[in-house]
Amino acid sequence: MVAFLVAGVILGVLARVLHHDPDDPGVPITLVLGVVGAVVGGAGMNAVLGDPLASLGAWSFTAACLLSFVLLGLLEGGVGRTRP
């Protein structure tokens, strides 16, 4: 589970560094969304595979990264925001 948390923080920071715009949400929201995506993705894949939720495997880590990327992409892409 700690690996999912660390991956989420790293991906959140990476998303912030790669796409920094003054109109984007702040750093705390980006980090929290990265961590939530990683934990839900990793634990969800472990549940699908029948592994313990906190175990780290290649598939669960991949799912954690992918879901985190998708959520951060939606956040950075402006889903839910109106453009003037």
mmCIF file of C-alpha atoms in Angstrom:
data_model
loop_
_atom_site.group_PDB
_atom_site.id
_atom_site.type_symbol
_atom_site.label_atom_id
_atom_site.label_comp_id
_atom_site.label_asym_id
_atom_site.label_seq_id
_atom_site.Cartn_x
_atom_site.Cartn_y
_atom_site.Cartn_z
ATOM 1 C CA MET A 1 0.000 0.000 0.000
ATOM 2 C CA VAL A 2 2.892 2.347 0.708
ATOM 3 C CA ALA A 3 4.153 1.822 -2.842
ATOM 4 C CA PHE A 4 0.788 2.984 -4.180
ATOM 5 C CA LEU A 5 0.953 6.110 -2.014
ATOM 6 C CA VAL A 6 4.485 6.895 -3.148
ATOM 7 C CA ALA A 7 3.580 6.278 -6.795
ATOM 8 C CA GLY A 8 0.583 8.606 -6.469
ATOM 9 C CA VAL A 9 2.680 11.394 -4.991
ATOM 10 C CA ILE A 10 5.350 10.996 -7.665
ATOM 11 C CA LEU A 11 2.763 10.989 -10.453
ATOM 12 C CA GLY A 12 1.015 14.025 -8.963
ATOM 13 C CA VAL A 13 4.266 15.969 -8.817
ATOM 14 C CA LEU A 14 5.157 14.842 -12.333
ATOM 15 C CA ALA A 15 1.780 15.987 -13.660
ATOM 16 C CA ARG A 16 2.243 19.336 -11.962
ATOM 17 C CA VAL A 17 5.734 19.827 -13.376
ATOM 18 C CA LEU A 18 4.838 18.769 -16.919
ATOM 19 C CA HIS A 19 1.703 20.875 -17.188
ATOM 20 C CA HIS A 20 1.888 24.009 -15.093
ATOM 21 C CA ASP A 21 -0.765 26.588 -15.853
ATOM 22 C CA PRO A 22 -1.934 29.352 -13.480
ATOM 23 C CA ASP A 23 -5.565 28.354 -14.112
ATOM 24 C CA ASP A 24 -5.014 24.735 -13.047
ATOM 25 C CA PRO A 25 -5.937 23.487 -9.573
ATOM 26 C CA GLY A 26 -3.366 23.778 -6.841
ATOM 27 C CA VAL A 27 -0.612 21.385 -5.863
ATOM 28 C CA PRO A 28 -2.497 19.796 -2.919
ATOM 29 C CA ILE A 29 -5.455 18.846 -5.113
ATOM 30 C CA THR A 30 -3.139 17.400 -7.759
ATOM 31 C CA LEU A 31 -1.240 15.351 -5.174
ATOM 32 C CA VAL A 32 -4.396 14.070 -3.484
ATOM 33 C CA LEU A 33 -5.921 13.054 -6.814
ATOM 34 C CA GLY A 34 -2.708 11.267 -7.798
ATOM 35 C CA VAL A 35 -2.657 9.332 -4.519
ATOM 36 C CA VAL A 36 -6.370 8.475 -4.687
ATOM 37 C CA GLY A 37 -6.019 7.226 -8.249
ATOM 38 C CA ALA A 38 -2.998 5.105 -7.396
ATOM 39 C CA VAL A 39 -4.532 3.551 -4.286
ATOM 40 C CA VAL A 40 -7.883 2.819 -5.938
ATOM 41 C CA GLY A 41 -6.224 1.467 -9.096
ATOM 42 C CA GLY A 42 -3.759 -0.739 -7.235
ATOM 43 C CA ALA A 43 -6.213 -2.058 -4.668
ATOM 44 C CA GLY A 44 -8.855 -2.553 -7.353
ATOM 45 C CA MET A 45 -6.534 -4.632 -9.500
ATOM 46 C CA ASN A 46 -5.526 -6.684 -6.484
ATOM 47 C CA ALA A 47 -9.213 -7.304 -5.750
ATOM 48 C CA VAL A 48 -9.791 -8.410 -9.358
ATOM 49 C CA LEU A 49 -6.781 -10.741 -9.240
ATOM 50 C CA GLY A 50 -7.718 -12.114 -5.820
ATOM 51 C CA ASP A 51 -4.511 -10.907 -4.178
ATOM 52 C CA PRO A 52 -4.369 -9.167 -0.790
ATOM 53 C CA LEU A 53 -5.325 -5.511 -1.287
ATOM 54 C CA ALA A 54 -2.005 -4.126 -0.054
ATOM 55 C CA SER A 55 0.266 -6.452 -2.024
ATOM 56 C CA LEU A 56 2.419 -5.020 -4.786
ATOM 57 C CA GLY A 57 2.629 -6.797 -8.099
ATOM 58 C CA ALA A 58 3.375 -5.733 -11.630
ATOM 59 C CA TRP A 59 -0.293 -5.660 -12.638
ATOM 60 C CA SER A 60 -1.445 -3.762 -9.565
ATOM 61 C CA PHE A 61 1.340 -1.193 -9.917
ATOM 62 C CA THR A 62 0.525 -0.735 -13.602
ATOM 63 C CA ALA A 63 -3.163 -0.261 -12.797
ATOM 64 C CA ALA A 64 -2.269 2.222 -10.055
ATOM 65 C CA CYS A 65 -0.193 4.292 -12.477
ATOM 66 C CA LEU A 66 -2.763 4.130 -15.268
ATOM 67 C CA LEU A 67 -5.724 5.182 -13.132
ATOM 68 C CA SER A 68 -3.676 7.939 -11.576
ATOM 69 C CA PHE A 69 -2.672 9.184 -15.042
ATOM 70 C CA VAL A 70 -6.291 9.132 -16.212
ATOM 71 C CA LEU A 71 -7.580 11.070 -13.196
ATOM 72 C CA LEU A 72 -4.769 13.608 -13.391
ATOM 73 C CA GLY A 73 -5.330 13.981 -17.118
ATOM 74 C CA LEU A 74 -8.992 14.687 -16.540
ATOM 75 C CA LEU A 75 -8.113 17.232 -13.854
ATOM 76 C CA GLU A 76 -5.442 18.970 -15.890
ATOM 77 C CA GLY A 77 -7.560 18.834 -19.031
ATOM 78 C CA GLY A 78 -10.251 20.906 -17.417
ATOM 79 C CA VAL A 79 -13.079 18.409 -17.081
ATOM 80 C CA GLY A 80 -15.883 20.097 -15.218
ATOM 81 C CA ARG A 81 -14.610 23.627 -15.788
ATOM 82 C CA THR A 82 -16.226 26.104 -18.100
ATOM 83 C CA ARG A 83 -14.132 28.079 -20.516
ATOM 84 C CA PRO A 84 -14.922 31.760 -21.036
#
